[in-house]
mmCIF file of C-alpha atoms and ligand atoms in Angstrom:
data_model
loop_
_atom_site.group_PDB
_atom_site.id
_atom_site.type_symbol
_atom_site.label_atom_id
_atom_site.label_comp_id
_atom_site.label_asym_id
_atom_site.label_seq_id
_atom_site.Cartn_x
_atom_site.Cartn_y
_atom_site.Cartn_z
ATOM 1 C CA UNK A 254 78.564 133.330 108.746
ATOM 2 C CA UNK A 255 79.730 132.662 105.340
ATOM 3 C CA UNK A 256 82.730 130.275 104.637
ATOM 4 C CA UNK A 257 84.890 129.250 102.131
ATOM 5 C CA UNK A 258 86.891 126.470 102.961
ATOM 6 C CA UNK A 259 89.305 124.229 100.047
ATOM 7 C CA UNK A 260 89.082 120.765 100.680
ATOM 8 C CA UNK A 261 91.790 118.077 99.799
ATOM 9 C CA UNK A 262 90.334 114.936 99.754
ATOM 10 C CA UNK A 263 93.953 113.226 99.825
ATOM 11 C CA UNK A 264 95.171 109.490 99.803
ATOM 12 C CA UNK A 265 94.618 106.205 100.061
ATOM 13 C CA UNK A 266 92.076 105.858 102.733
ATOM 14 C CA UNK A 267 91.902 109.733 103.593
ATOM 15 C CA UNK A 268 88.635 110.452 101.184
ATOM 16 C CA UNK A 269 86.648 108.692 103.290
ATOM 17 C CA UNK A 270 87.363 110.699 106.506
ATOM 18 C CA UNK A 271 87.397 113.958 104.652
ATOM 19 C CA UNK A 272 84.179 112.614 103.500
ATOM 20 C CA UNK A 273 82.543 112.124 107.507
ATOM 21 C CA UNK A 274 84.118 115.581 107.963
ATOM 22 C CA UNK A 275 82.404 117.709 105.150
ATOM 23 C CA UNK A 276 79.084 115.946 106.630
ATOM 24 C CA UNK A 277 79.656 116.818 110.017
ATOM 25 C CA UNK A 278 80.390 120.708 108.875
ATOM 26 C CA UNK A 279 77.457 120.411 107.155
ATOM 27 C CA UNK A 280 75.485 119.451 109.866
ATOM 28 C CA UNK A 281 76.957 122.168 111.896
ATOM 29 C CA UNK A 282 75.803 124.746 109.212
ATOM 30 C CA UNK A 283 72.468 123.808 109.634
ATOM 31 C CA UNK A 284 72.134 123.747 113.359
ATOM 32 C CA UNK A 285 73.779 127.058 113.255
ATOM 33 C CA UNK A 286 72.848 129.168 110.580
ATOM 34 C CA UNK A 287 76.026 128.801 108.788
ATOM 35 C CA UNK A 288 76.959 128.613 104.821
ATOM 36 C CA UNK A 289 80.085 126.779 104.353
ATOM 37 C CA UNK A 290 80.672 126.278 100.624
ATOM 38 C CA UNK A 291 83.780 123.913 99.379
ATOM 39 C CA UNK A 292 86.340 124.704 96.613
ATOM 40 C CA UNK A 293 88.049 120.971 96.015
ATOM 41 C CA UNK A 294 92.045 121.321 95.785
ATOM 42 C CA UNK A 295 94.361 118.680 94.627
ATOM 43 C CA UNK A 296 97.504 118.025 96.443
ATOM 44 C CA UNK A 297 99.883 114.881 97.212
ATOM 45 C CA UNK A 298 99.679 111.730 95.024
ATOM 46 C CA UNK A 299 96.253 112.579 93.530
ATOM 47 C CA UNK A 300 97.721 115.542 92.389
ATOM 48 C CA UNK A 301 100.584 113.828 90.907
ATOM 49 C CA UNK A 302 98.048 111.528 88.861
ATOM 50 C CA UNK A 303 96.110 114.212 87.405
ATOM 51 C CA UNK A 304 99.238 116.730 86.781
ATOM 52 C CA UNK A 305 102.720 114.881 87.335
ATOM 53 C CA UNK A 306 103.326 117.505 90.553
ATOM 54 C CA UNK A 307 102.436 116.874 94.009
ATOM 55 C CA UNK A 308 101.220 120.649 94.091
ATOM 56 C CA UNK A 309 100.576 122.703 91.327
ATOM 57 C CA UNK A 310 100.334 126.633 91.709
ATOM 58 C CA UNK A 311 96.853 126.995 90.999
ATOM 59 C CA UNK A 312 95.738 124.376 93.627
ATOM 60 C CA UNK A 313 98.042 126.587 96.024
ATOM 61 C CA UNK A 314 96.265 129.420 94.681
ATOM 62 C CA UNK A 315 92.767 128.007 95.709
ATOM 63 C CA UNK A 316 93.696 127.340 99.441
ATOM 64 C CA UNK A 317 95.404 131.147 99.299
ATOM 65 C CA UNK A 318 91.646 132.189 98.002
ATOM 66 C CA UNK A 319 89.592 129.892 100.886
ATOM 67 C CA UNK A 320 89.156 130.769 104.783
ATOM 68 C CA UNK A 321 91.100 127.264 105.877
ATOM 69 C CA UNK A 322 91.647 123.868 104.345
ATOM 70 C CA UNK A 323 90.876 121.381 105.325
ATOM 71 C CA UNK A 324 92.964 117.957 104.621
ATOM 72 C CA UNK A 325 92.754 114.213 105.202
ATOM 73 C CA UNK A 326 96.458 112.855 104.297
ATOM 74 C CA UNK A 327 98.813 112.164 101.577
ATOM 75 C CA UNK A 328 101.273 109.988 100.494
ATOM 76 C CA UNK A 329 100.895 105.868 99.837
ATOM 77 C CA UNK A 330 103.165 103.177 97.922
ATOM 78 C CA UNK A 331 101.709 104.275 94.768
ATOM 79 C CA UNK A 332 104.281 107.276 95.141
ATOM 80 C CA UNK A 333 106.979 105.774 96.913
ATOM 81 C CA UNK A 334 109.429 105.422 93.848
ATOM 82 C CA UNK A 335 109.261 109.130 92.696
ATOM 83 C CA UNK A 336 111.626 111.396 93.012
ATOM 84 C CA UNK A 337 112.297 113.401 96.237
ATOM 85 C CA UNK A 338 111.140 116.717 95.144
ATOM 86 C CA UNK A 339 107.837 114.975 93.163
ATOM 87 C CA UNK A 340 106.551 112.998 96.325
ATOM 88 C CA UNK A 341 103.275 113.589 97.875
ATOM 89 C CA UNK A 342 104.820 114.735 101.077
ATOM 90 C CA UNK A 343 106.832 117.247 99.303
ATOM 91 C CA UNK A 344 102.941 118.630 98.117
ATOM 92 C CA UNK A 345 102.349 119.028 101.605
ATOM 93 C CA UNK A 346 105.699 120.706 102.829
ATOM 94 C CA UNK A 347 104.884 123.023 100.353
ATOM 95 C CA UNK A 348 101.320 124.141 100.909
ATOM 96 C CA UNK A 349 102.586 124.577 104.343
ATOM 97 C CA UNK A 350 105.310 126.894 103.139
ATOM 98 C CA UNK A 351 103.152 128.621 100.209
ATOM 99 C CA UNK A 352 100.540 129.775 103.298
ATOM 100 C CA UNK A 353 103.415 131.121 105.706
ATOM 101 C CA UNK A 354 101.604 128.047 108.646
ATOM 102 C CA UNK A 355 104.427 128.520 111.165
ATOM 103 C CA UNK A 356 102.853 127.426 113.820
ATOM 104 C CA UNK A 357 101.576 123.851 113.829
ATOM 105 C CA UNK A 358 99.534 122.859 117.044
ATOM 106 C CA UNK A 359 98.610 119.054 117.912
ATOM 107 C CA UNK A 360 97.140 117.950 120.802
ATOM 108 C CA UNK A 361 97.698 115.301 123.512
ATOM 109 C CA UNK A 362 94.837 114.740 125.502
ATOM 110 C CA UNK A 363 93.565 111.471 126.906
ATOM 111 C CA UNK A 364 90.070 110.637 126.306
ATOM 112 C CA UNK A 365 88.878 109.067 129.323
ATOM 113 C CA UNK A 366 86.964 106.496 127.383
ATOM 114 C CA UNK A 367 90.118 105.264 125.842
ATOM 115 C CA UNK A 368 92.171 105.396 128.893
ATOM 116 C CA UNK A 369 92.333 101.329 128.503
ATOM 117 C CA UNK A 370 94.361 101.952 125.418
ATOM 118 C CA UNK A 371 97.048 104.104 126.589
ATOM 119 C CA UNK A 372 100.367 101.588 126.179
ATOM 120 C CA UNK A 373 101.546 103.162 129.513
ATOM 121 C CA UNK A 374 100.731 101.696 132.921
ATOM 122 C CA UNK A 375 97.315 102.761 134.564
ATOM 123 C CA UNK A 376 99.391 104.943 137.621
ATOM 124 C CA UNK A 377 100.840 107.191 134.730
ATOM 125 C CA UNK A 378 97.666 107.694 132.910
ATOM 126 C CA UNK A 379 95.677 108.673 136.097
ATOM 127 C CA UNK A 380 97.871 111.726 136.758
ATOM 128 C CA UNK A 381 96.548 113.274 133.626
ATOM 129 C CA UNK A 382 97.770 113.307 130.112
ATOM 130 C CA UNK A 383 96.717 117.283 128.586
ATOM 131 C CA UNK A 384 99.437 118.709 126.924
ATOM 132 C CA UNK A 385 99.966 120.328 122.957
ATOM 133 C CA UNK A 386 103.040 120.331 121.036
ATOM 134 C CA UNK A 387 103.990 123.454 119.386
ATOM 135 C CA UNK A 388 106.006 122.714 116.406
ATOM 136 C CA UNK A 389 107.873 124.939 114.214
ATOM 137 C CA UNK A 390 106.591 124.179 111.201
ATOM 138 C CA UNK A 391 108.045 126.219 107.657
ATOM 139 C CA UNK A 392 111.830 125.869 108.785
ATOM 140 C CA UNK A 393 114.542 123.903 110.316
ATOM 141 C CA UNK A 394 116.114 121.013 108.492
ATOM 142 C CA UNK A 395 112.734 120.278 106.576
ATOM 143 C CA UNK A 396 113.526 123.441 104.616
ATOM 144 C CA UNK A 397 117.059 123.823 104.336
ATOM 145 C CA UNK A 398 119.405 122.646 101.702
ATOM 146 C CA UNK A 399 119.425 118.915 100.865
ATOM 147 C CA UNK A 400 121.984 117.292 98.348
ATOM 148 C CA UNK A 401 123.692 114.201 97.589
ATOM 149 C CA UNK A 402 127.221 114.002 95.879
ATOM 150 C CA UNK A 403 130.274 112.201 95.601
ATOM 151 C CA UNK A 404 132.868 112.939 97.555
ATOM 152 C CA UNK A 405 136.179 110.794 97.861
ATOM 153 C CA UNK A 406 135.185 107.861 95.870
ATOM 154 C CA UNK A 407 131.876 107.616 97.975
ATOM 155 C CA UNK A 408 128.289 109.488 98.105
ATOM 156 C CA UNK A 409 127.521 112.001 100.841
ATOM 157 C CA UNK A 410 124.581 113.406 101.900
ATOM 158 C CA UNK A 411 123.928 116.816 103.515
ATOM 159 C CA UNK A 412 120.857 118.282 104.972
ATOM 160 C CA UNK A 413 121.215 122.053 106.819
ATOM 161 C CA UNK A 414 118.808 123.278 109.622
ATOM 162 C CA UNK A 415 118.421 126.878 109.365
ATOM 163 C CA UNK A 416 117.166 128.933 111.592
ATOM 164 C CA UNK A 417 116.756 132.999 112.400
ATOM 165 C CA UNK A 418 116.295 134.723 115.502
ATOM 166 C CA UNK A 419 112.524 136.224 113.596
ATOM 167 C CA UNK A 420 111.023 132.532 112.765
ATOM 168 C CA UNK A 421 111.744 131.708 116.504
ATOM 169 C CA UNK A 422 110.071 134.386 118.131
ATOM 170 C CA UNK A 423 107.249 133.884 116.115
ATOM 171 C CA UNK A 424 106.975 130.397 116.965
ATOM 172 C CA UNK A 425 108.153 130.950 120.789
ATOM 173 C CA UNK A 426 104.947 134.172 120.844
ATOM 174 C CA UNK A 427 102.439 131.204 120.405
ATOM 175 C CA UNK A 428 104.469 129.124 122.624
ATOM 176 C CA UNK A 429 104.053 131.352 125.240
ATOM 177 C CA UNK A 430 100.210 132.393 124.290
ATOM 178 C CA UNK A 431 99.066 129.378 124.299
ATOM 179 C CA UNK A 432 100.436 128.559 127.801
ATOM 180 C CA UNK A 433 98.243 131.926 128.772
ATOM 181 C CA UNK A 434 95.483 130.053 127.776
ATOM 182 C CA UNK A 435 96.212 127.133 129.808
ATOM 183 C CA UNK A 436 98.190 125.723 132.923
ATOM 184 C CA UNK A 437 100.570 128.851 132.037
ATOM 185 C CA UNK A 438 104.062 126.485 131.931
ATOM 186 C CA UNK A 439 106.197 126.076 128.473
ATOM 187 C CA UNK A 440 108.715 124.044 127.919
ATOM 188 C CA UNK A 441 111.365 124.498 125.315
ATOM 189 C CA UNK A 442 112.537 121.287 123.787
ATOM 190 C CA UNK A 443 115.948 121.643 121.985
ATOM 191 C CA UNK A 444 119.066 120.069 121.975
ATOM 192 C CA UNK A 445 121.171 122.713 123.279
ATOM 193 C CA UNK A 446 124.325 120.552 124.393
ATOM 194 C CA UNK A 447 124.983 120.228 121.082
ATOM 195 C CA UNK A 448 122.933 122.404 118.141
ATOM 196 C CA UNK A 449 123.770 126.107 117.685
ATOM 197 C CA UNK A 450 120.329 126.175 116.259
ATOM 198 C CA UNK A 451 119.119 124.552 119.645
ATOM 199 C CA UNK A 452 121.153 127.154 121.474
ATOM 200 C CA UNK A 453 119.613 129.904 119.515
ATOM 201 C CA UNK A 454 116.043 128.963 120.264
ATOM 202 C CA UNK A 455 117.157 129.125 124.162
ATOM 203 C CA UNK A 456 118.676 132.765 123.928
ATOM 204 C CA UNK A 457 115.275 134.009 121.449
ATOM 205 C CA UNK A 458 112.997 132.374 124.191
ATOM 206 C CA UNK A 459 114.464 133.273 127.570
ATOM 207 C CA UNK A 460 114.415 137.238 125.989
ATOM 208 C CA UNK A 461 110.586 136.308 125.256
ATOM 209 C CA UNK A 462 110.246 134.746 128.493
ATOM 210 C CA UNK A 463 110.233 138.157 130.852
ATOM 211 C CA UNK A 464 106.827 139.421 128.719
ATOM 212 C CA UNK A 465 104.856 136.289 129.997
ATOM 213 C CA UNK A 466 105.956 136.369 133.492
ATOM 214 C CA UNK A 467 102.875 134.537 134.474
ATOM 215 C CA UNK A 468 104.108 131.646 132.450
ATOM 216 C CA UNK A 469 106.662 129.271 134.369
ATOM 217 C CA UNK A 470 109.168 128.880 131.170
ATOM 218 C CA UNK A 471 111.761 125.887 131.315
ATOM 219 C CA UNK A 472 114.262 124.244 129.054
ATOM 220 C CA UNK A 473 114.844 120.200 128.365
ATOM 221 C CA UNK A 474 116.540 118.171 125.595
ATOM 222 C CA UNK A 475 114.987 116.510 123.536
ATOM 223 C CA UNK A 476 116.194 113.098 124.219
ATOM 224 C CA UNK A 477 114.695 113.653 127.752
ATOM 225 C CA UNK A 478 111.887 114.921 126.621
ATOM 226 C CA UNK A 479 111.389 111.814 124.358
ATOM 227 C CA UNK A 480 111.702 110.114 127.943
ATOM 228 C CA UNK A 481 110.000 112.010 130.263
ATOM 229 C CA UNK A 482 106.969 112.361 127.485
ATOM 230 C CA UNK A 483 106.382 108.341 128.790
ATOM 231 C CA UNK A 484 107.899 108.444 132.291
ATOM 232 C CA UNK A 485 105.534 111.182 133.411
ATOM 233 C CA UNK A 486 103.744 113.177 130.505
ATOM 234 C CA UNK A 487 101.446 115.213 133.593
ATOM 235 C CA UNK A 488 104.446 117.332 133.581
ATOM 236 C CA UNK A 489 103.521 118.747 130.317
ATOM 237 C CA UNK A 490 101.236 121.781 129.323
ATOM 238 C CA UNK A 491 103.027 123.333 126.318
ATOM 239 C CA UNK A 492 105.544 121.885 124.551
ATOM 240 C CA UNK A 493 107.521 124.254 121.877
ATOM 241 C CA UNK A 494 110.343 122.578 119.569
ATOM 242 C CA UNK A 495 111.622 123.282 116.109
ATOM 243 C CA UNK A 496 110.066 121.328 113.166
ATOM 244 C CA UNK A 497 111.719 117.679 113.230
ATOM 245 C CA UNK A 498 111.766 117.442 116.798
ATOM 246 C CA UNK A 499 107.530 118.310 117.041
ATOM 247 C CA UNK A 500 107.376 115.677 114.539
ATOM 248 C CA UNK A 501 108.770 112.750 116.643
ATOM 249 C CA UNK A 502 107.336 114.250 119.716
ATOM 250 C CA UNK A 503 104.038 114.618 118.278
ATOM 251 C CA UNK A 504 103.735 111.311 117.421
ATOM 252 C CA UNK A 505 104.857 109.777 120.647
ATOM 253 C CA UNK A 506 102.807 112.326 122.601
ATOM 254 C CA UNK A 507 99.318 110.693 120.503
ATOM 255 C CA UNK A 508 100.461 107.171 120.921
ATOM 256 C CA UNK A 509 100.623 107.405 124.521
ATOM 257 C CA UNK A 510 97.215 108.741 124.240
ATOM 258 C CA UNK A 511 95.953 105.719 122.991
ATOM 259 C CA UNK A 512 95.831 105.697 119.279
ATOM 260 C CA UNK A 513 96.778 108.345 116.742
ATOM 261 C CA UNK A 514 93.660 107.761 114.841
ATOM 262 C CA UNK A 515 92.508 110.363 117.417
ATOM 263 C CA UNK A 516 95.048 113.168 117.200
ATOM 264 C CA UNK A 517 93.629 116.548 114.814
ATOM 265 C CA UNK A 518 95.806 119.563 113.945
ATOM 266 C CA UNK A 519 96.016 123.173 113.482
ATOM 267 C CA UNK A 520 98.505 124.689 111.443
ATOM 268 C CA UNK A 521 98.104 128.482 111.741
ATOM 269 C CA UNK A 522 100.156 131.600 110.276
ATOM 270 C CA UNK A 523 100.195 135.660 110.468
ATOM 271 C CA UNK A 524 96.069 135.588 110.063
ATOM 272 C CA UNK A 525 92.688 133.701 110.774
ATOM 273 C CA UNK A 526 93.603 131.438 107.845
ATOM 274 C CA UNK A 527 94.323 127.792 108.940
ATOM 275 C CA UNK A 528 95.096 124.903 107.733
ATOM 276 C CA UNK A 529 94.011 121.258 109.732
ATOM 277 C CA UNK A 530 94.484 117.829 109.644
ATOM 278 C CA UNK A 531 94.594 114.668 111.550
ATOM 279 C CA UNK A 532 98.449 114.206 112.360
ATOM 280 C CA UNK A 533 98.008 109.929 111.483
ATOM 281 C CA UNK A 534 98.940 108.927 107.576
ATOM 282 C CA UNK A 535 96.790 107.985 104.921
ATOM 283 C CA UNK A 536 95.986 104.672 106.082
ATOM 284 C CA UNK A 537 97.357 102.407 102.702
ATOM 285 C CA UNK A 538 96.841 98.950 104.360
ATOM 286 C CA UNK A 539 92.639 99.438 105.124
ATOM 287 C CA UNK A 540 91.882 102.219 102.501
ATOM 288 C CA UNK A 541 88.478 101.507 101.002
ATOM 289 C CA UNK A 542 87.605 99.356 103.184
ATOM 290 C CA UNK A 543 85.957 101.631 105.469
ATOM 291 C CA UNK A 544 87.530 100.765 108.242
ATOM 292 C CA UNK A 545 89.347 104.075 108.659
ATOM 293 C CA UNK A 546 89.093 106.144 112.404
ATOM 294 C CA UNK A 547 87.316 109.526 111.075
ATOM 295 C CA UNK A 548 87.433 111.091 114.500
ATOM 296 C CA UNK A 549 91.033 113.321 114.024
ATOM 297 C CA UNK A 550 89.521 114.764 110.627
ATOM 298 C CA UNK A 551 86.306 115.542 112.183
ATOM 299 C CA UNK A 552 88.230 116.752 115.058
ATOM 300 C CA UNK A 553 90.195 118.730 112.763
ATOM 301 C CA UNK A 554 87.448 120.279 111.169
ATOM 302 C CA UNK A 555 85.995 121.681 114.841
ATOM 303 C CA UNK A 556 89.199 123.115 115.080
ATOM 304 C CA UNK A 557 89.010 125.363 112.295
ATOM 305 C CA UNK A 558 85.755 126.419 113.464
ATOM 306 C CA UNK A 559 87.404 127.085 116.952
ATOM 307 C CA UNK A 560 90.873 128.772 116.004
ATOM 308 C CA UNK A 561 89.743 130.163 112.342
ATOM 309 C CA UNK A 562 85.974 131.072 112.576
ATOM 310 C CA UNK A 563 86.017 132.154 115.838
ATOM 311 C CA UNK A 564 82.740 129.538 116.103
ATOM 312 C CA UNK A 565 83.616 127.855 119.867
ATOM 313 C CA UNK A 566 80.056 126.907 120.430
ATOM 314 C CA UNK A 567 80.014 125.156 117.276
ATOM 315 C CA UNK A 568 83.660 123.344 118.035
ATOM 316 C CA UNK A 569 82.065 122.257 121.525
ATOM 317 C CA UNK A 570 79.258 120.663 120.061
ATOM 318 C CA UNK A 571 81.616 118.288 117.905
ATOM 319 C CA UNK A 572 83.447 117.706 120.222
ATOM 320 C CA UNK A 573 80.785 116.769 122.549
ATOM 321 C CA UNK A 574 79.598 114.574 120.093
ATOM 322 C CA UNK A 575 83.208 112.681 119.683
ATOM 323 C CA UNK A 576 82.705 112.232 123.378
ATOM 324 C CA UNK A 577 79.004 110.762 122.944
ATOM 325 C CA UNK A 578 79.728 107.507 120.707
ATOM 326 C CA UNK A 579 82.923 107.103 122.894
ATOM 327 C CA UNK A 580 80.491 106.982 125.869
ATOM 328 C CA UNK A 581 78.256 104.941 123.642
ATOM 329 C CA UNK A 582 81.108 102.441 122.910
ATOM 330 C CA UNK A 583 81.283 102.401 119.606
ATOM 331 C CA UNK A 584 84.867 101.999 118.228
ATOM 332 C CA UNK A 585 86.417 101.793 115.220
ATOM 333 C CA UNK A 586 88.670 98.534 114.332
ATOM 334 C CA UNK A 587 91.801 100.958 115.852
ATOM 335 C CA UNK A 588 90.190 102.219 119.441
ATOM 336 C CA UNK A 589 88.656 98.830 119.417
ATOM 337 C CA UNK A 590 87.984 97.826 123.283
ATOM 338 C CA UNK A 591 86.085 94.772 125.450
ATOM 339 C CA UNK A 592 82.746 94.916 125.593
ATOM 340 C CA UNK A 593 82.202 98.172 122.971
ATOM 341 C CA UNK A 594 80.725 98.195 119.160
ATOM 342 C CA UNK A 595 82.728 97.901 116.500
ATOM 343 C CA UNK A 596 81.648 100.372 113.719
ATOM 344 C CA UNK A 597 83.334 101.176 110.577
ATOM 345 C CA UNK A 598 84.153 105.280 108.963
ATOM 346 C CA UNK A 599 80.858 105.976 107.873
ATOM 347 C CA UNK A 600 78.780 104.805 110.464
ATOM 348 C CA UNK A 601 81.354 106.001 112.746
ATOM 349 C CA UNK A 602 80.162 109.472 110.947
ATOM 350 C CA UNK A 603 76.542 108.835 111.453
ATOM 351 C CA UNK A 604 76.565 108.296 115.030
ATOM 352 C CA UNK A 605 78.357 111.590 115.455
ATOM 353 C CA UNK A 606 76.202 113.350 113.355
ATOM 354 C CA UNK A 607 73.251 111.560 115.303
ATOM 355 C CA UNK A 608 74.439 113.478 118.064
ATOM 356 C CA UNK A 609 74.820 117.163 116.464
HETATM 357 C C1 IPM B 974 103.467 115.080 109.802
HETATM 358 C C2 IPM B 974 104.035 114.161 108.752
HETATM 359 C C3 IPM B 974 104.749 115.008 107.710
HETATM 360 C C4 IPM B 974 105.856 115.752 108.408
HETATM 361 C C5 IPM B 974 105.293 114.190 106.525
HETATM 362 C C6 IPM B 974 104.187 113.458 105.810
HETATM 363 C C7 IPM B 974 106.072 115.047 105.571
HETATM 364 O O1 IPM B 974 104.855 113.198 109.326
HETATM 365 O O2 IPM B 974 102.632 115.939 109.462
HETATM 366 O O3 IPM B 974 103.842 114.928 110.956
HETATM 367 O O4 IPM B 974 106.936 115.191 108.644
HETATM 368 O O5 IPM B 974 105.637 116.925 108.741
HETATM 369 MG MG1 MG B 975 104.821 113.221 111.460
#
């Protein structure tokens, strides 16, 4: 197959895992009779450099054009003075909007290797950690109106979470599909004792809920969930949750997991066209040092040839590889165990690619 995928290289220390990434696609190609060819896009803080605007049109316009992007991270302290609507995250917020990527999909899934490094006790960890936030990811607060102002003698700040009926069934659909294609149980996480958006999301999802009635649907606030996500995550198969709430969640669910250096992630719309990257930042304090974890941007990157090629053999294989240097022991400085190798980015790279 033929593919056309946009690359943005990103921040700080995210070149170099985009970097292992692009090698380990090309490797694939290879084994696999594949072309992928790569259209370089410009977004976040190297986009501000080169034109003062975390996401110009026609860099939109080339992801629009590709079959998936792929992306390391934004953002850094280079940027951290600009204004709100000039910041690198704003880039991304917006190339999530610009290609309709509703549903963003991140995995929690203990690698047996790194079991050691889960922060919760060994007894919790045994019973299984395999669960995926769904998260809502082109509404809620993150898109509704923000604005500061003054209001009797002081400032005031307001930020609205929208949301309609249509962008929750969407969102609850792949809820509820991708529990098909698992343990078949969904959990809405809300906070219904208090949001009418919350409450909304409950009355869209228990009118979904009769079409999947294979699927054993229940409902929990979030603050439990924030609980229950450490107290006993084997509970867990799908998690779905409006936009700010999958973003905490998300990142609790990969620390528990051991480290976030780990976690890839799909962000998927109306068609095949994707767009993934590792859920951790841009990495400011080690970048060029290669030092940085590649494995959740080469992780990403067999995701897009699972969920937007339609190229599962080709996902296994990296995957399987991932799972070889673990077995191996080789670690980079933030899996870092007893006893195992410490590598840094690139040779982190070879050794998968070794293994392709
Ligand atoms: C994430 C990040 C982004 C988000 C930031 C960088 C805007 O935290 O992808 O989880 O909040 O969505
Ligand atoms: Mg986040």
């Amino acid at each position: 197959m033929e593919k056309n995928i946009a690359l943005i290289y990103g921040d700080c220390a995210s070149p170099e895992i985009v970097t292992q990434a692009v090698r380990v696609l090309d490797a694939v190609a290879a084994k696999y009779g594949h072309t992928f060819t790569y259209t370089r896009a410009y977004m976040g803080g190297e986009a501000i450099d080169q034109f003062g605007d975390p996401l110009p049109q026609a860099e939109l316009d080339k992801c629009l054009a590709a079959d998936s992007v792929l992306l390391g991270a934004v953002g850094g302290p280079k940027w951290e003075g600009v204004p709100g609507d000039k910041r690198p995250e704003k880039g991304l917020l917006r190339l999530r909007a610009g290609m309709g990527l509703y549903a963003n999909s991140r995995p929690a899934k203990i690698w047996p290797q790194l079991a050691d490094a889960s922060p919760l006790k060994k007894e919790i960890v045994d019973r299984g950690i395999d669960f995926i936030v769904v998260r809502e990811l082109i509404g809620g607060v993150y898109f509704g109106e923000h604005k500061t102002f003054h209001q009797d003698g002081e400032l005031k700040a307001v930020d609205v979470m929208p949301y309609s009926e249509h962008e929750i069934e969407r969102i609850g659909r792949i809820g509820f599909e991708t529990a098909m294609k698992r343990r078949k149980k969904l959990t809405c996480v809300d906070k219904a004792n208090v949001l009418d958006t919350s409450r909304l999301w409950r009355r869209v999802l228990e009118k979904l809920a009769p079409e999947y009635p294979e699927v054993q649907f229940s409902e929990m606030f979030v603050d439990n969930a924030a609980m229950q996500i450490c107290k006993d995550p084997s509970q867990f198969d799908v998690i779905v949750t409006e936009n700010m709430f999958g973003d905490i969640l998300s990142d609790e669910a990969s620390e528990i997991t051991g480290s976030i250096g780990m976690v890839p992630s799909s962000s998927l719309g109306a068609g095949p066209r994707g767009l993934y990257e590792p859920i951790h930042g841009s990495a400011p304090d080690i970048a060029g040092q290669d030092k940085v974890n590649p494995i959740a941007c080469i992780l990403s990157a067999a995701m897009m040839l699972r969920y937007s090629f339609d190229m599962p053999a080709e996902a296994d294989a990296i995957e399987a590889a991932v799972s070889g240097v673990l077995d191996a022991g080789l670690r980079t400085a933030d899996i870092m165990q007893e006893s195992c190798t410490l590598v840094g980015c690139a040779a982190m790279g070879d050794a998968i690619l070794a293994r392709l």
